[in-house]
XYZ file of C-alpha atoms in Angstrom:
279
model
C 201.586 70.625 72.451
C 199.008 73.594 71.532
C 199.795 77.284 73.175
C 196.435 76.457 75.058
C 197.420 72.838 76.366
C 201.081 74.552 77.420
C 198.401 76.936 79.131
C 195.835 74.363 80.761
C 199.257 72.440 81.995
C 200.648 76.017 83.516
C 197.626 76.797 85.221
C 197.147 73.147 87.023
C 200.636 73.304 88.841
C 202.322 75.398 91.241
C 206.359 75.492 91.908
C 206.613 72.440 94.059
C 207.949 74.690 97.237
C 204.597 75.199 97.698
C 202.941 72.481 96.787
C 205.117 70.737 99.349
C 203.848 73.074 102.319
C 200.746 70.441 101.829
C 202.021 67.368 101.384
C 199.598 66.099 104.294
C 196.668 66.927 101.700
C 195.605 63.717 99.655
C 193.988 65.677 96.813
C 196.930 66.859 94.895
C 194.042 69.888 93.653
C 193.532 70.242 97.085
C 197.554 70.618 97.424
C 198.023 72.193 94.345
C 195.234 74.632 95.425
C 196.620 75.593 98.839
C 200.462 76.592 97.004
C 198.790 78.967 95.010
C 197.130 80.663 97.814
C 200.053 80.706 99.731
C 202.295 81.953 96.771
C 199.796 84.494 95.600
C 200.223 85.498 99.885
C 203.564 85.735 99.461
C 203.715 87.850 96.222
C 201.298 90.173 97.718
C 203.415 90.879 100.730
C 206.611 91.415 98.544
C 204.341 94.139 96.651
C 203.553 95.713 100.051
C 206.617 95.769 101.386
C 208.120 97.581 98.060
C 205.537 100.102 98.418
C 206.080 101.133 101.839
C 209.837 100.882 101.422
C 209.888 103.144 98.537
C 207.140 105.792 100.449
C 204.844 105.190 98.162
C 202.118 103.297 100.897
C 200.862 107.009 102.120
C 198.237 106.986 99.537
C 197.641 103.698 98.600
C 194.200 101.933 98.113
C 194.778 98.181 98.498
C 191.807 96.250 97.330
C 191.711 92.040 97.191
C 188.847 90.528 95.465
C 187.768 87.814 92.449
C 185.537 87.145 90.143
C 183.990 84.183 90.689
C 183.698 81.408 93.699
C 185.666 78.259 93.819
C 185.938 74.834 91.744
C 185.533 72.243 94.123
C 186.777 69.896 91.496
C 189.839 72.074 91.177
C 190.773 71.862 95.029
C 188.627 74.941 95.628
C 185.710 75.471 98.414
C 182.287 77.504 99.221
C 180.683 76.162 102.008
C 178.620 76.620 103.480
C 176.898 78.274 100.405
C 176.097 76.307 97.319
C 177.555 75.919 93.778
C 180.744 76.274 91.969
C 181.953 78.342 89.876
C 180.186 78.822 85.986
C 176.825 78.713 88.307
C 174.291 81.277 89.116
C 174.061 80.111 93.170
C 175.825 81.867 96.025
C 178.726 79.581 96.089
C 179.302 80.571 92.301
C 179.477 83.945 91.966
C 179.671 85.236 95.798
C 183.001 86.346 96.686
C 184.725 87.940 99.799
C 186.754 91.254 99.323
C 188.909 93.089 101.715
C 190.196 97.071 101.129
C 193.126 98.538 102.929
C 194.366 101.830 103.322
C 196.713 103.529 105.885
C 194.672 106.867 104.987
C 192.081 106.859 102.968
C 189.373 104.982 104.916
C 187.834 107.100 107.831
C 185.994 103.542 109.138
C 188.463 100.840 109.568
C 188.315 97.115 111.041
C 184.903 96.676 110.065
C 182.451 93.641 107.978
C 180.129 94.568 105.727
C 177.302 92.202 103.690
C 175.904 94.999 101.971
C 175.583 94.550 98.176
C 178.281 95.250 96.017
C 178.519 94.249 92.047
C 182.329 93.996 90.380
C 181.112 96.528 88.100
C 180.985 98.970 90.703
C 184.898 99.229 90.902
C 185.544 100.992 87.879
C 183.392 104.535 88.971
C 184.497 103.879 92.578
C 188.431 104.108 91.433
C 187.437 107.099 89.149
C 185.428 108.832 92.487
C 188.925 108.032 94.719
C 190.958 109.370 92.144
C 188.677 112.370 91.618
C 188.124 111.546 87.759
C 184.978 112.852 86.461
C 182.073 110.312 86.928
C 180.850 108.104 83.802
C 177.540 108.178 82.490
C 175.255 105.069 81.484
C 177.408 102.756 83.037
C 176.151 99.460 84.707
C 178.284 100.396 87.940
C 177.684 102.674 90.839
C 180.441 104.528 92.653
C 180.627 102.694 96.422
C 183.593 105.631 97.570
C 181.542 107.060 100.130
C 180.328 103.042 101.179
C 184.206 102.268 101.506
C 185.244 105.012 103.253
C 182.556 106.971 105.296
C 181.066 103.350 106.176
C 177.485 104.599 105.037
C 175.203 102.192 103.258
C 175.562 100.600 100.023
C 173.959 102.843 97.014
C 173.117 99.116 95.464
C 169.759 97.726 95.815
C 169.853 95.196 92.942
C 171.990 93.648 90.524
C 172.316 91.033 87.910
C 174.297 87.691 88.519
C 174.059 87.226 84.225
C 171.524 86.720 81.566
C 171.903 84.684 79.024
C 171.530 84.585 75.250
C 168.788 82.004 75.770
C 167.069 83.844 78.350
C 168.376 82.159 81.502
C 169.878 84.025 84.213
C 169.611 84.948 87.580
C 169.053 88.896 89.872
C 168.706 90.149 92.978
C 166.562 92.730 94.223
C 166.707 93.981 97.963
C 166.669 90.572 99.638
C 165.285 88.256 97.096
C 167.194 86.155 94.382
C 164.905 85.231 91.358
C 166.994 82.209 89.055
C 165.502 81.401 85.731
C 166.115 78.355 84.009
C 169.021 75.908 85.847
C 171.686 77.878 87.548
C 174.667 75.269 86.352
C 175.670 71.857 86.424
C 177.275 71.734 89.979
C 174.275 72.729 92.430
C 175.494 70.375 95.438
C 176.825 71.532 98.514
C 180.428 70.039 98.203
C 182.932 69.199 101.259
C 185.829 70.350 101.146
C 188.693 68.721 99.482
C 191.811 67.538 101.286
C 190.643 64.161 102.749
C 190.069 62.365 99.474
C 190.374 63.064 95.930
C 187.119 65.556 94.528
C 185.575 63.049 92.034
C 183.240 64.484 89.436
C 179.695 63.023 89.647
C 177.590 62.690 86.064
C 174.591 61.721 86.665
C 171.447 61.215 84.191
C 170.993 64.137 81.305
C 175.233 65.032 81.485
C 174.186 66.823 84.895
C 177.280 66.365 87.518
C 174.633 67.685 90.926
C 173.121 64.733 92.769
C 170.394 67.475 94.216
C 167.040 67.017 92.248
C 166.008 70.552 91.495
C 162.247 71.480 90.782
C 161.306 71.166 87.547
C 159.896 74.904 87.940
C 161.584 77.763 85.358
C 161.788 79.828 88.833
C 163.622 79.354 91.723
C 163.159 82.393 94.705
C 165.663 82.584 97.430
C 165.909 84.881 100.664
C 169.414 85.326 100.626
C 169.677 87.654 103.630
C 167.673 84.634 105.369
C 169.224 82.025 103.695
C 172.267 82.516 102.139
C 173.055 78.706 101.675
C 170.000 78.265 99.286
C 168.596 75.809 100.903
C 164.841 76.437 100.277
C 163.046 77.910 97.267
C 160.063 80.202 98.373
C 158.560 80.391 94.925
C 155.592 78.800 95.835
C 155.226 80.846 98.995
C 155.437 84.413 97.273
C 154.337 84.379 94.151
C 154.117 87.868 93.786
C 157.733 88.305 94.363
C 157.941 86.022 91.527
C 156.111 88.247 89.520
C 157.453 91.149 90.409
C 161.373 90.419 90.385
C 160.117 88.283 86.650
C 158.968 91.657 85.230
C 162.262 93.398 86.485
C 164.377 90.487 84.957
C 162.280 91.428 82.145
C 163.380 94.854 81.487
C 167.007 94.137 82.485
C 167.079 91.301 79.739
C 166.010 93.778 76.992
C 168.576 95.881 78.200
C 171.618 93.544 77.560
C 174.089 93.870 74.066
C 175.624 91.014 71.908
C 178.168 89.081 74.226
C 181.917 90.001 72.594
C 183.677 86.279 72.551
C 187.182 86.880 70.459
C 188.823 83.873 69.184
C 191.647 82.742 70.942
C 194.983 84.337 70.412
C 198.489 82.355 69.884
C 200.251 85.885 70.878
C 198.885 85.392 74.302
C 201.171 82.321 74.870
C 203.152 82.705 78.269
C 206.127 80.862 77.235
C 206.859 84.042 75.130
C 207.017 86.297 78.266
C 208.586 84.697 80.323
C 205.739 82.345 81.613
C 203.069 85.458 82.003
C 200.053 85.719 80.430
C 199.873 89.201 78.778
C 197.377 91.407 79.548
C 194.000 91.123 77.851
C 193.809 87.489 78.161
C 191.583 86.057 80.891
């Protein structure tokens, strides 16, 4: 067995304690699923409770997030929005996020659905830890956003453009998708009750939805976050106008980086960890 396959086979399990907490779930993804989010729970705690029993919680900035929305066919859920993750809808690359701090925050307790791109982390941890900011990056520092509960500086970003010129942004409350978003574009029920079977249906697609045959698909997302009805044909000059941004943004982008695989990476020589700089 490959590095990789000893990979694919450490990824699809969890230690069976956990597993076991579930054992009322048929899908064994489902189950599977459910251990990890109780272990990763559980880890996270023990983390917590070494900082603050070491004194080190005083200044601490916790924040939980991920970087992409669940696989339904790997026991994961985004309902009620739409997709899966490796697609350009809601349910693909929306994400919830929560930040903690015992001191840092001045507004506490508090939900926000203002707009906030993973590349903004990066200058907002240089802004908390008063490093000088960093020019010509995509990010924008969201310090003051986080703590002073002000508005978000973000009033667009991209979800990704392609090498072939698909892709999908967002300006103020419109979402503007060129080409297909992905191959899973259904709104999928959540796993537990039978096992998530993989539908391929005519052209390799696995969505039973039939989606225009249009290049554009325009969504209100404040309005309708589920994506259940594309306004193209009702605004075309949003089309226009969020087609000329997309545009500019997609003469903007640089070669995608893709390194080869490494065999150094294996977890079996750490102990079962993947080192860092693989993901």
């Amino acid at each position: 067995m490959s590095w990789y396959q000893r990979a694919a086979k450490l990824n699809s399990s969890v230690p069976s304690i956990y597993e076991q907490l579930y054992s009322h779930i048929k899908s064994r993804e489902r189950r599977i699923y459910s251990g990890m989010v109780t272990a990763i729970d559980e880890a996270v705690g023990q983390i917590v409770d070494a900082l603050e029993g070491n004194g080190l919680a005083d200044n601490l900035l916790l924040v939980f997030t991920s970087d992409n929305g669940g696989s339904p066919y790997m026991g994961g859920n985004n309902l009620p929005l739409r997709g899966s993750k490796n697609t350009l809808w809601e349910g693909g690359t929306r994400v919830p996020t929560f930040v903690y701090s015992p001191s840092l925050l001045q507004t506490t307790g508090h939900v926000s659905n203002d707009l906030f791109h993973a590349v903004d982390w990066f200058p907002t941890f240089l802004e908390a830890a008063g490093a000088p900011s960093v020019q010509g990056i995509d990010g924008v520092s969201q310090w003051k956003f986080l703590t002073e509960g002000k508005s978000s500086p973000r009033n667009e970003f991209v979800y990704n453009i392609w090498s072939s010129g698909k892709g999908a942004i967002r300006v103020g409350d419109y979402k503007l998708i060129v080409g297909r978003p992905g191959l899973y574009n259904d709104w999928y029920p959540i796993p537990g009750l039978e096992p998530f079977k993989r539908k391929r249906f005519k052209g390799g697609r696995h969505d039973s939805v039939q989606l225009e045959r249009s290049s554009h698909l325009l969504f209100n997302i404040k309005e309708d976050p589920s994506e259940t009805r594309n306004v193209a044909a009702d605004f075309p000059q949003v089309v226009r106008e969020l087609m000329d941004r997309f545009t500019a943004l997609n003469l903007t982008k640089v070669t995608q980086r893709r390194p080869d695989r490494d065999a150094r990476a294996d977890p079996s020589l750490y102990g079962g960890f993947w080192t860092p700089g693989w993901c």
